[in-house]
Amino acid sequence: MTQPDYIIVGAGAAGCVLAARLTEDAGTTVLLLEAGGSDRKLTIAMPAAIPFVYQKKSLGWNEQAGPEPYLVGQMIDEKRGKVLGGSTSVNAMIFNRGNRLDFDGWAAQGLKGWGWQDVLPYFRRMESFSEGASATRGGNGPLKVTRAKAAHPLFDVYMRSGEQAGHARPADHNSGDQEGMHIAQCTIGNGRRWNAAQAFLRPALNRPNLTLKSGLQVVRVLFDGLRVCGVQLSDGTRIEAAKEVILAASNVGAAKLLLLSGVGPADDLRALGIPVVLDQPHVGQNLENHPGVNLQYAARREDTLVSQLGLAGQVRLGLEWLLFRRGLGASNFFEAGAFVKTHDGADYANLQLEFLPLARRVVNGKVTVFPGFQLWMDLSRPQSRGHIRLRSANPSDAPEIVFNHLKEREDQLDMIRSVRLARDLFAQPAWDGIRGAEVNPTADMKTDDDILTWVRSAVGTSYHPSGATRMAVRPQDGVVDAECRVHGISGLRVVGPGVMPRITTGNLSAPTYMIAEKIADAIRGRKSV
């Protein structure tokens, strides 16, 4: 391939979809560039091996957010995949489309074609749901989505406690009726992680019009005036594109590349000696994430999943998965959750819960488990905003990432309400005889001030950064237009979670796949499914 029509930067969810869909047209040539290496690793394929994937530095960019000024200067690890499949090769495989009102909210900002009814066909096209096709679910798409087995008894206890606490239980939380308790849906197929490379890229790699090059880091986009002409790699190599360069390099990666290339706040760029191509103050701004905390209780070993994870249990887990692709090895363990309101005034669910029938802590950088159970609670639609900025003009330097978690008082109140809501859930009769002492925080932390003090020290994230290259009708309000074209630049798009004008209610992989499906159609001149 001498000069491809399209250069796609990043082989994550968005990049794999775009590469597969664009090359369905035999006359279109695509070069897909990925900084990481192969995803063909047992720890990636086995769903239960998530902790090992998280700890493998070679599979990620090893970035930290902070110091977070409203969390007593805390630094927060952020995970994004540096491997084929991107973050879909290292995430927890939880599949949540988001709330229909999220997308209707995008449309209400003037972004035509992004309402729930507009995006639903793309959600359907991309998936093969294990329970079959319907008016809202897809049955023959590349991405395998299954409902978790949730076989451990504590999942049933959790679900019953939610019903006792007055929470609904929708039949399918991904069909538009999201609020309430649910058994999780996961991107797991045939007992293995079904990442973007497995679903979209690998079936397309035999096409002569698609070229994949991995282990190559793009350090800047090249311009001829205000038109993009190609990209430059870390070794100085320049590659030209005949039509477009598409940045599918994650929220952080895309914002960083734009800034390194001279598209961003002019004063910041000049201060680092970067020639300004376009003064665009929104690049790196509007940064969102889902901040959260774990509430943990002790329990008897025999009542929890820990009883199955001793040495003999681990051997059985590994063998059963290797031989039959079933059993605990085929589980991501996050098999039940919920979307609920933290208060009656919320217009729709603003809190996500994820339950585990064991308790985890990090000791010397490694995840260890102990007898108990825990509930992860994150704010689905926080009000606080942060930023991404370059520390230098050196592409090897990690950017400054600050989320400003809990800056806004409403976010503080919602975290306090979340802890109280979770305590109420675990106080239900379903837990009688099972729940032990509250471990994290401790039961003596009762006042709002007590809880907030603990929260400030305990906040982590769900690894869902978004919004740093947000979509908006006008360049005064955002970075890209409704077809993800960078305002003021020709031949350049950004496709991924960074373009979300407002973060979705849930995990971000599913809507990222959808965004790429939709933009692939826009590039191909197909306006609807």
Coordinates of C-alpha atoms in Angstrom, one line a residue:
M1 CA 0.0 0.0 0.0
T2 CA 1.7 3.2 -1.2
Q3 CA -0.7 5.9 0.0
P4 CA -3.8 4.7 1.8
D5 CA -7.1 6.6 1.5
Y6 CA -7.5 6.5 5.3
I7 CA -4.9 6.3 8.1
I8 CA -6.6 5.2 11.4
V9 CA -4.6 5.8 14.5
G10 CA -5.4 3.3 17.3
A11 CA -6.7 -0.2 17.1
G12 CA -9.1 -0.1 19.9
A13 CA -12.9 -0.3 19.8
A14 CA -13.3 2.7 17.4
G15 CA -10.3 1.9 15.2
C16 CA -11.2 -1.8 14.7
V17 CA -14.7 -0.9 13.8
L18 CA -13.7 1.8 11.3
A19 CA -11.0 -0.4 9.7
A20 CA -13.5 -3.3 9.2
R21 CA -16.4 -1.2 8.0
L22 CA -14.4 1.1 5.6
T23 CA -12.7 -1.8 3.9
E24 CA -16.0 -3.5 3.2
D25 CA -15.8 -1.2 0.1
A26 CA -13.2 -2.9 -2.0
G27 CA -12.0 0.3 -3.6
T28 CA -11.2 1.9 -0.2
T29 CA -7.7 1.4 1.3
V30 CA -7.0 1.7 5.0
L31 CA -3.8 1.7 7.1
L32 CA -4.5 0.9 10.7
L33 CA -1.7 1.9 13.1
E34 CA -1.4 0.6 16.7
A35 CA 1.3 1.5 19.2
G36 CA 0.9 -1.8 21.1
G37 CA 1.5 -5.4 20.2
S38 CA -0.5 -8.6 19.8
D39 CA -3.6 -9.4 21.9
R40 CA -3.1 -13.1 21.5
K41 CA -2.3 -13.8 25.2
L42 CA -4.1 -16.2 27.5
T43 CA -4.4 -13.5 30.2
I44 CA -6.3 -11.3 27.7
A45 CA -8.5 -14.2 26.4
M46 CA -9.5 -15.5 29.8
P47 CA -12.2 -13.3 31.4
A48 CA -11.2 -14.2 34.9
A49 CA -7.6 -13.0 34.4
I50 CA -8.6 -9.3 34.6
P51 CA -6.3 -8.7 37.6
F52 CA -3.3 -10.0 35.7
V53 CA -4.1 -7.8 32.7
Y54 CA -4.5 -4.7 34.9
Q55 CA -1.1 -5.3 36.5
K56 CA 0.7 -5.9 33.2
K57 CA 2.5 -2.6 32.5
S58 CA 3.4 -3.6 28.9
L59 CA -0.3 -3.7 28.0
G60 CA -1.1 -0.1 29.0
W61 CA 0.1 3.5 28.9
N62 CA 0.8 3.6 32.6
E63 CA -0.7 7.0 33.2
Q64 CA -1.9 8.7 36.4
A65 CA -4.4 11.4 37.0
G66 CA -3.6 14.1 39.5
P67 CA -2.7 15.4 41.9
E68 CA -6.4 15.7 42.3
P69 CA -6.9 19.0 44.2
Y70 CA -10.3 18.1 45.7
L71 CA -9.1 14.6 46.9
V72 CA -6.3 15.8 49.2
G73 CA -3.8 15.6 46.3
Q74 CA -4.5 12.0 45.5
M75 CA -3.0 10.4 42.4
I76 CA -5.3 8.0 40.6
D77 CA -4.1 5.2 38.2
E78 CA -5.8 5.2 34.8
K79 CA -5.9 2.2 32.6
R80 CA -6.0 2.3 28.8
G81 CA -4.9 -0.4 26.6
K82 CA -1.7 -0.3 24.5
V83 CA -2.4 -3.5 22.6
L84 CA -4.5 -4.7 19.7
G85 CA -8.0 -4.2 20.8
G86 CA -7.0 -1.2 22.9
S87 CA -8.9 -0.9 26.1
T88 CA -11.3 -3.7 25.1
S89 CA -8.4 -6.0 25.6
V90 CA -7.9 -4.9 29.2
N91 CA -11.3 -3.8 30.5
A92 CA -13.8 -5.6 32.6
M93 CA -15.9 -6.6 29.6
I94 CA -19.1 -5.0 31.0
F95 CA -21.5 -4.1 28.3
N96 CA -23.8 -1.1 29.0
R97 CA -25.1 1.0 26.2
G98 CA -26.0 4.0 28.3
N99 CA -29.4 5.5 29.1
R100 CA -31.6 6.5 26.2
L101 CA -31.9 10.0 27.7
D102 CA -28.1 10.3 27.4
F103 CA -28.4 10.3 23.6
D104 CA -31.5 12.3 23.5
G105 CA -29.6 14.9 25.5
W106 CA -26.9 14.9 22.8
A107 CA -29.5 15.6 20.2
A108 CA -31.0 18.3 22.3
Q109 CA -27.7 20.1 22.0
G110 CA -28.4 20.4 18.3
L111 CA -26.4 17.3 17.3
K112 CA -28.9 15.9 14.8
G113 CA -28.8 12.2 14.3
W114 CA -27.5 11.3 17.8
G115 CA -30.8 10.7 19.6
W116 CA -31.7 7.3 21.0
Q117 CA -33.8 6.3 18.1
D118 CA -31.0 7.4 15.7
V119 CA -28.2 5.4 17.5
L120 CA -30.3 2.3 18.3
P121 CA -29.9 0.8 14.8
Y122 CA -26.1 1.0 15.2
F123 CA -26.2 -0.7 18.6
R124 CA -28.2 -3.5 17.0
R125 CA -26.0 -3.8 14.0
M126 CA -22.8 -4.2 16.0
E127 CA -23.9 -7.0 18.3
S128 CA -24.9 -10.6 18.5
F129 CA -26.9 -10.8 21.7
S130 CA -27.0 -14.3 23.2
E131 CA -30.8 -14.0 23.9
G132 CA -31.5 -13.3 20.3
A133 CA -32.5 -10.5 18.1
S134 CA -35.5 -8.2 18.9
A135 CA -36.7 -4.7 18.1
T136 CA -33.9 -3.4 20.4
R137 CA -31.2 -6.1 20.2
G138 CA -29.0 -7.4 17.5
G139 CA -28.7 -11.0 16.6
N140 CA -25.9 -11.3 14.0
G141 CA -23.4 -8.6 14.6
P142 CA -19.6 -9.1 15.1
L143 CA -19.6 -8.3 18.8
K144 CA -20.8 -11.2 21.0
V145 CA -22.7 -10.0 24.1
T146 CA -23.9 -12.5 26.7
R147 CA -25.8 -12.2 30.0
A148 CA -23.7 -13.3 32.9
K149 CA -24.5 -16.6 34.6
A150 CA -24.3 -15.1 38.1
A151 CA -24.2 -18.6 39.5
H152 CA -22.8 -17.7 43.0
P153 CA -25.6 -17.6 45.6
L154 CA -24.6 -14.1 46.7
F155 CA -25.7 -12.7 43.3
D156 CA -29.2 -13.8 44.1
V157 CA -29.0 -12.3 47.6
Y158 CA -27.8 -9.0 46.1
M159 CA -30.7 -9.0 43.6
R160 CA -33.3 -9.8 46.3
S161 CA -31.9 -7.1 48.6
G162 CA -32.4 -4.6 45.8
E163 CA -36.0 -5.6 45.3
Q164 CA -36.5 -5.4 49.1
A165 CA -35.0 -1.9 49.0
G166 CA -37.6 -0.9 46.4
H167 CA -35.5 -0.9 43.2
A168 CA -37.0 -2.2 40.0
R169 CA -35.6 -5.0 37.9
P170 CA -35.9 -4.3 34.2
A171 CA -36.0 -7.2 31.8
D172 CA -33.1 -5.8 29.7
H173 CA -31.3 -2.7 31.0
N174 CA -29.8 -2.2 27.5
S175 CA -33.1 -1.9 25.7
G176 CA -33.9 1.7 26.9
D177 CA -35.4 0.9 30.3
Q178 CA -32.2 1.1 32.3
E179 CA -33.1 2.0 35.9
G180 CA -33.0 -0.8 38.6
M181 CA -31.1 -4.0 39.4
H182 CA -29.7 -6.2 36.7
I183 CA -27.6 -9.2 35.9
A184 CA -24.7 -7.9 33.9
Q185 CA -24.2 -8.3 30.2
C186 CA -20.6 -8.8 29.0
T187 CA -18.5 -8.9 25.9
I188 CA -17.7 -12.6 26.4
G189 CA -18.2 -15.1 23.6
N190 CA -17.5 -18.8 23.6
G191 CA -16.1 -18.4 27.1
R192 CA -13.4 -15.9 26.1
R193 CA -13.0 -12.1 26.0
W194 CA -14.6 -10.9 22.8
N195 CA -12.6 -7.7 22.2
A196 CA -12.6 -5.3 19.3
A197 CA -9.7 -7.2 17.5
Q198 CA -11.6 -10.5 17.8
A199 CA -15.0 -9.1 16.8
F200 CA -14.1 -6.6 14.0
L201 CA -10.4 -6.6 13.0
R202 CA -9.4 -10.2 12.7
P203 CA -12.2 -11.2 10.2
A204 CA -11.1 -8.2 8.0
L205 CA -7.4 -8.8 8.0
N206 CA -7.4 -11.0 4.9
R207 CA -8.7 -8.1 2.8
P208 CA -6.0 -6.7 0.4
N209 CA -7.2 -3.2 1.1
L210 CA -6.5 -3.3 4.8
T211 CA -3.0 -3.0 6.2
L212 CA -2.3 -3.3 10.0
K213 CA 1.0 -2.1 11.4
S214 CA 1.4 -2.6 15.2
G215 CA 4.2 -1.5 17.5
L216 CA 4.3 1.9 15.8
Q217 CA 3.5 5.1 17.7
V218 CA 2.1 8.1 16.0
V219 CA 3.6 11.3 17.5
R220 CA 1.9 14.0 15.4
V221 CA -0.5 14.7 12.6
L222 CA 1.0 16.5 9.6
F223 CA -0.6 19.5 7.9
D224 CA -0.5 21.4 4.6
G225 CA -2.0 24.6 5.8
L226 CA -5.3 23.7 7.4
R227 CA -5.5 20.3 5.6
V228 CA -4.2 17.1 7.1
C229 CA -1.8 15.3 4.8
G230 CA -0.5 12.4 7.0
V231 CA 1.1 11.4 10.2
Q232 CA 4.6 11.1 11.7
L233 CA 5.8 8.1 13.6
S234 CA 8.2 8.1 16.6
D235 CA 11.1 7.1 14.4
G236 CA 10.6 10.1 12.1
T237 CA 8.8 8.2 9.4
R238 CA 6.1 10.1 7.6
I239 CA 3.1 8.5 6.0
E240 CA 0.6 10.3 3.8
A241 CA -3.1 9.8 3.5
A242 CA -5.0 10.4 0.3
K243 CA -8.3 11.3 2.0
E244 CA -8.3 11.5 5.8
V245 CA -6.5 10.8 9.1
I246 CA -8.8 9.4 11.8
L247 CA -7.7 9.6 15.4
A248 CA -9.2 6.6 17.2
A249 CA -6.5 6.7 19.9
S250 CA -8.8 6.9 23.0
N251 CA -9.9 10.0 24.8
V252 CA -6.5 10.8 26.3
G253 CA -4.5 9.7 23.2
A254 CA -6.5 11.7 20.7
A255 CA -6.4 14.9 22.8
K256 CA -2.6 14.5 23.3
L257 CA -2.0 14.0 19.5
L258 CA -4.0 17.1 18.6
L259 CA -2.0 19.1 21.1
L260 CA 1.3 17.8 19.9
S261 CA 0.2 18.6 16.4
G262 CA -0.5 22.2 17.1
V263 CA -4.3 22.0 17.5
G264 CA -5.4 23.3 20.9
P265 CA -5.2 26.4 23.2
A266 CA -2.7 28.7 21.4
D267 CA -1.0 30.2 24.5
D268 CA -0.4 26.7 26.0
L269 CA 1.1 25.4 22.8
R270 CA 3.4 28.4 22.3
A271 CA 4.6 28.1 25.8
L272 CA 5.9 24.6 24.9
G273 CA 7.4 25.7 21.6
I274 CA 4.8 23.9 19.5
P275 CA 3.8 25.8 16.3
V276 CA 0.1 26.6 16.3
V277 CA -1.9 25.2 13.4
L278 CA -5.3 26.1 14.9
D279 CA -6.2 27.8 18.1
Q280 CA -8.9 25.5 19.6
P281 CA -9.3 26.1 23.3
H282 CA -11.6 23.1 23.8
V283 CA -9.0 20.5 23.1
G284 CA -8.2 18.8 26.4
Q285 CA -11.1 20.5 28.2
N286 CA -14.5 19.2 29.4
L287 CA -12.7 16.0 30.7
E288 CA -15.1 13.7 32.5
N289 CA -14.9 10.3 34.2
H290 CA -16.9 8.1 36.5
P291 CA -15.5 8.6 40.0
G292 CA -16.4 6.0 42.6
V293 CA -15.6 4.1 45.8
N294 CA -15.9 0.5 47.0
L295 CA -18.1 -0.3 50.0
Q296 CA -16.9 -3.6 51.6
Y297 CA -18.3 -6.0 54.2
A298 CA -16.7 -9.0 55.8
A299 CA -18.4 -12.4 55.6
R300 CA -17.6 -16.0 56.3
R301 CA -15.2 -17.5 53.8
E302 CA -17.7 -20.3 52.9
D303 CA -20.3 -17.7 52.0
T304 CA -18.2 -15.9 49.5
L305 CA -16.4 -16.6 46.2
V306 CA -13.1 -16.7 48.0
S307 CA -13.9 -20.2 49.1
Q308 CA -13.5 -21.3 45.5
L309 CA -10.2 -19.5 44.9
G310 CA -7.8 -21.5 47.0
L311 CA -4.9 -23.3 45.3
A312 CA -7.1 -26.3 44.3
G313 CA -9.9 -23.9 43.1
Q314 CA -7.4 -21.9 41.0
V315 CA -6.1 -25.1 39.3
R316 CA -9.7 -26.2 38.6
L317 CA -10.6 -22.8 37.2
G318 CA -7.6 -22.8 34.9
L319 CA -8.1 -26.4 33.6
E320 CA -11.8 -26.0 33.1
W321 CA -11.3 -22.9 31.1
L322 CA -8.4 -24.2 29.1
L323 CA -10.2 -27.4 28.2
F324 CA -13.8 -26.4 27.9
R325 CA -13.9 -22.5 28.0
R326 CA -16.4 -22.6 30.9
G327 CA -16.5 -22.3 34.7
L328 CA -15.2 -19.4 36.7
G329 CA -12.4 -18.8 34.2
A330 CA -15.1 -17.7 31.7
S331 CA -16.5 -15.1 34.2
N332 CA -15.4 -11.5 34.7
F333 CA -16.8 -11.8 38.3
F334 CA -18.7 -8.5 37.8
E335 CA -22.0 -10.3 37.1
A336 CA -24.6 -8.1 38.8
G337 CA -25.1 -4.4 39.0
A338 CA -27.7 -1.6 39.0
F339 CA -28.5 1.9 37.8
V340 CA -30.3 4.0 40.5
K341 CA -31.0 7.5 41.5
T342 CA -29.1 9.0 44.4
H343 CA -32.1 11.2 45.2
D344 CA -35.6 11.8 44.1
G345 CA -34.8 15.0 42.3
A346 CA -32.5 13.2 39.7
D347 CA -34.2 13.2 36.3
Y348 CA -32.8 9.6 35.6
A349 CA -30.4 7.2 37.1
N350 CA -27.1 8.9 38.1
L351 CA -25.4 6.1 40.0
Q352 CA -24.0 2.8 38.8
L353 CA -23.4 -0.2 41.1
E354 CA -21.3 -3.2 40.4
F355 CA -21.4 -6.1 42.9
L356 CA -18.7 -8.6 43.7
P357 CA -19.2 -11.8 45.9
L358 CA -15.7 -11.3 47.3
A359 CA -13.7 -8.3 48.6
R360 CA -10.5 -7.0 47.1
R361 CA -7.7 -4.8 48.1
V362 CA -4.4 -3.8 46.6
V363 CA -1.3 -4.8 48.5
N364 CA 2.1 -3.8 47.2
G365 CA 0.6 -3.1 43.8
K366 CA -1.1 -6.5 43.5
V367 CA -4.8 -7.2 43.8
T368 CA -5.6 -9.6 46.6
V369 CA -9.0 -11.0 47.8
F370 CA -10.4 -11.6 51.3
P371 CA -13.7 -13.2 52.6
G372 CA -16.4 -10.6 52.1
F373 CA -18.4 -8.8 49.4
Q374 CA -18.2 -5.4 48.0
L375 CA -20.2 -2.8 45.9
W376 CA -18.5 -0.4 43.5
M377 CA -20.5 2.8 43.3
D378 CA -19.6 5.5 40.7
L379 CA -21.3 8.7 39.7
S380 CA -22.6 8.2 36.2
R381 CA -23.2 11.9 35.4
P382 CA -20.8 13.9 37.6
Q383 CA -20.8 17.7 37.3
S384 CA -17.1 18.2 37.9
R385 CA -14.8 18.7 34.9
G386 CA -11.1 18.4 34.4
H387 CA -8.5 18.8 31.7
I388 CA -5.7 17.2 29.7
R389 CA -2.5 19.3 29.1
L390 CA 0.9 18.6 27.7
R391 CA 3.8 18.6 30.1
S392 CA 6.2 19.2 27.3
A393 CA 6.5 18.9 23.5
N394 CA 8.1 15.5 23.9
P395 CA 5.6 12.8 22.8
S396 CA 7.1 10.3 25.2
D397 CA 6.1 12.4 28.2
A398 CA 2.7 11.5 29.8
P399 CA 0.3 14.4 29.7
E400 CA -1.1 16.1 32.7
I401 CA -4.5 14.6 33.5
V402 CA -6.6 16.2 36.2
F403 CA -10.3 15.3 36.6
N404 CA -11.1 17.6 39.5
H405 CA -13.2 14.9 41.0
L406 CA -15.6 16.2 43.7
K407 CA -14.9 19.8 42.8
E408 CA -18.7 20.5 42.6
R409 CA -20.7 20.3 45.8
E410 CA -23.4 18.2 44.1
D411 CA -20.9 15.5 43.4
Q412 CA -19.8 15.5 47.0
L413 CA -23.4 15.1 48.1
D414 CA -24.1 12.4 45.6
M415 CA -21.1 10.3 46.9
I416 CA -22.5 10.7 50.5
R417 CA -25.9 9.7 49.3
S418 CA -24.3 6.7 47.5
V419 CA -22.8 5.4 50.6
R420 CA -26.0 5.7 52.5
L421 CA -27.9 4.0 49.6
A422 CA -25.5 1.1 49.6
R423 CA -25.7 0.7 53.4
D424 CA -29.4 0.6 53.1
L425 CA -29.1 -2.1 50.4
F426 CA -27.0 -4.3 52.7
A427 CA -29.2 -3.7 55.6
Q428 CA -32.1 -5.5 53.9
P429 CA -33.3 -8.9 55.3
A430 CA -31.8 -10.8 52.4
W431 CA -28.3 -10.2 54.0
D432 CA -29.3 -11.4 57.5
G433 CA -26.9 -14.1 58.6
I434 CA -24.4 -13.3 55.8
R435 CA -23.2 -9.7 56.3
G436 CA -20.4 -9.3 58.8
A437 CA -18.8 -6.0 59.9
E438 CA -18.5 -3.1 57.5
V439 CA -14.8 -3.0 56.5
N440 CA -14.5 0.0 54.2
P441 CA -15.4 2.5 55.4
T442 CA -16.3 1.4 59.0
A443 CA -19.7 1.6 60.5
D444 CA -18.7 4.4 62.9
M445 CA -18.4 6.8 60.0
K446 CA -21.9 8.0 60.1
T447 CA -22.1 11.8 59.6
D448 CA -21.9 13.5 56.2
D449 CA -18.5 14.9 57.1
D450 CA -17.2 11.5 58.2
I451 CA -18.3 9.9 55.0
L452 CA -17.0 12.7 52.8
T453 CA -13.6 12.6 54.5
W454 CA -13.4 8.8 53.8
V455 CA -14.6 9.3 50.2
R456 CA -11.9 11.9 49.5
S457 CA -9.3 9.4 50.4
A458 CA -10.9 6.4 48.7
V459 CA -12.0 7.7 45.3
G460 CA -10.9 5.8 42.2
T461 CA -12.4 5.7 38.8
S462 CA -14.1 3.2 36.4
Y463 CA -11.4 4.1 33.8
H464 CA -14.0 6.0 31.7
P465 CA -12.4 9.3 30.6
S466 CA -14.3 11.1 27.9
G467 CA -15.2 14.5 26.5
A468 CA -11.7 16.0 25.9
T469 CA -12.5 16.4 22.1
R470 CA -16.2 16.9 22.5
M471 CA -18.7 17.1 19.7
A472 CA -20.6 20.4 19.2
V473 CA -22.4 22.2 16.5
R474 CA -20.1 25.2 16.6
P475 CA -16.3 25.4 17.1
Q476 CA -16.9 27.9 19.9
D477 CA -18.5 25.0 21.9
G478 CA -16.4 21.9 21.0
V479 CA -13.7 20.3 18.9
V480 CA -15.6 18.1 16.3
D481 CA -18.8 18.4 14.5
A482 CA -21.7 15.9 14.3
E483 CA -19.7 13.7 11.9
C484 CA -16.6 13.9 14.1
R485 CA -14.7 16.1 11.7
V486 CA -12.4 18.6 13.5
H487 CA -13.8 22.1 13.2
G488 CA -11.6 24.3 11.1
I489 CA -9.5 21.4 9.7
S490 CA -10.1 19.3 6.6
G491 CA -9.2 15.7 6.4
L492 CA -9.1 15.0 10.1
R493 CA -11.6 13.2 12.4
V494 CA -11.6 12.1 16.0
V495 CA -13.7 9.0 16.7
G496 CA -14.0 7.6 20.2
P497 CA -15.2 8.4 23.7
G498 CA -13.5 11.8 23.6
V499 CA -16.2 13.1 21.3
M500 CA -19.0 12.5 23.7
P501 CA -20.6 15.9 24.5
R502 CA -21.7 14.4 27.8
I503 CA -20.6 11.1 29.4
T504 CA -23.0 8.2 29.1
T505 CA -24.6 6.4 32.0
G506 CA -22.5 3.3 32.1
N507 CA -19.3 1.7 30.8
L508 CA -18.0 3.4 27.7
S509 CA -17.0 0.5 25.3
A510 CA -20.5 -0.1 24.0
P511 CA -21.2 3.5 23.0
T512 CA -17.7 3.8 21.6
Y513 CA -18.4 0.9 19.2
M514 CA -21.7 2.6 18.3
I515 CA -20.0 5.9 17.6
A516 CA -17.5 4.2 15.2
E517 CA -20.3 2.3 13.5
K518 CA -22.2 5.5 12.9
I519 CA -19.2 7.5 11.6
A520 CA -18.1 4.7 9.4
D521 CA -21.5 5.0 7.6
A522 CA -21.0 8.8 7.4
I523 CA -17.6 8.4 5.8
R524 CA -19.0 5.9 3.3
G525 CA -21.9 8.2 2.5
R526 CA -24.5 6.0 4.2
K527 CA -26.7 8.2 6.3
S528 CA -28.7 5.5 8.1
V529 CA -28.7 1.8 8.8

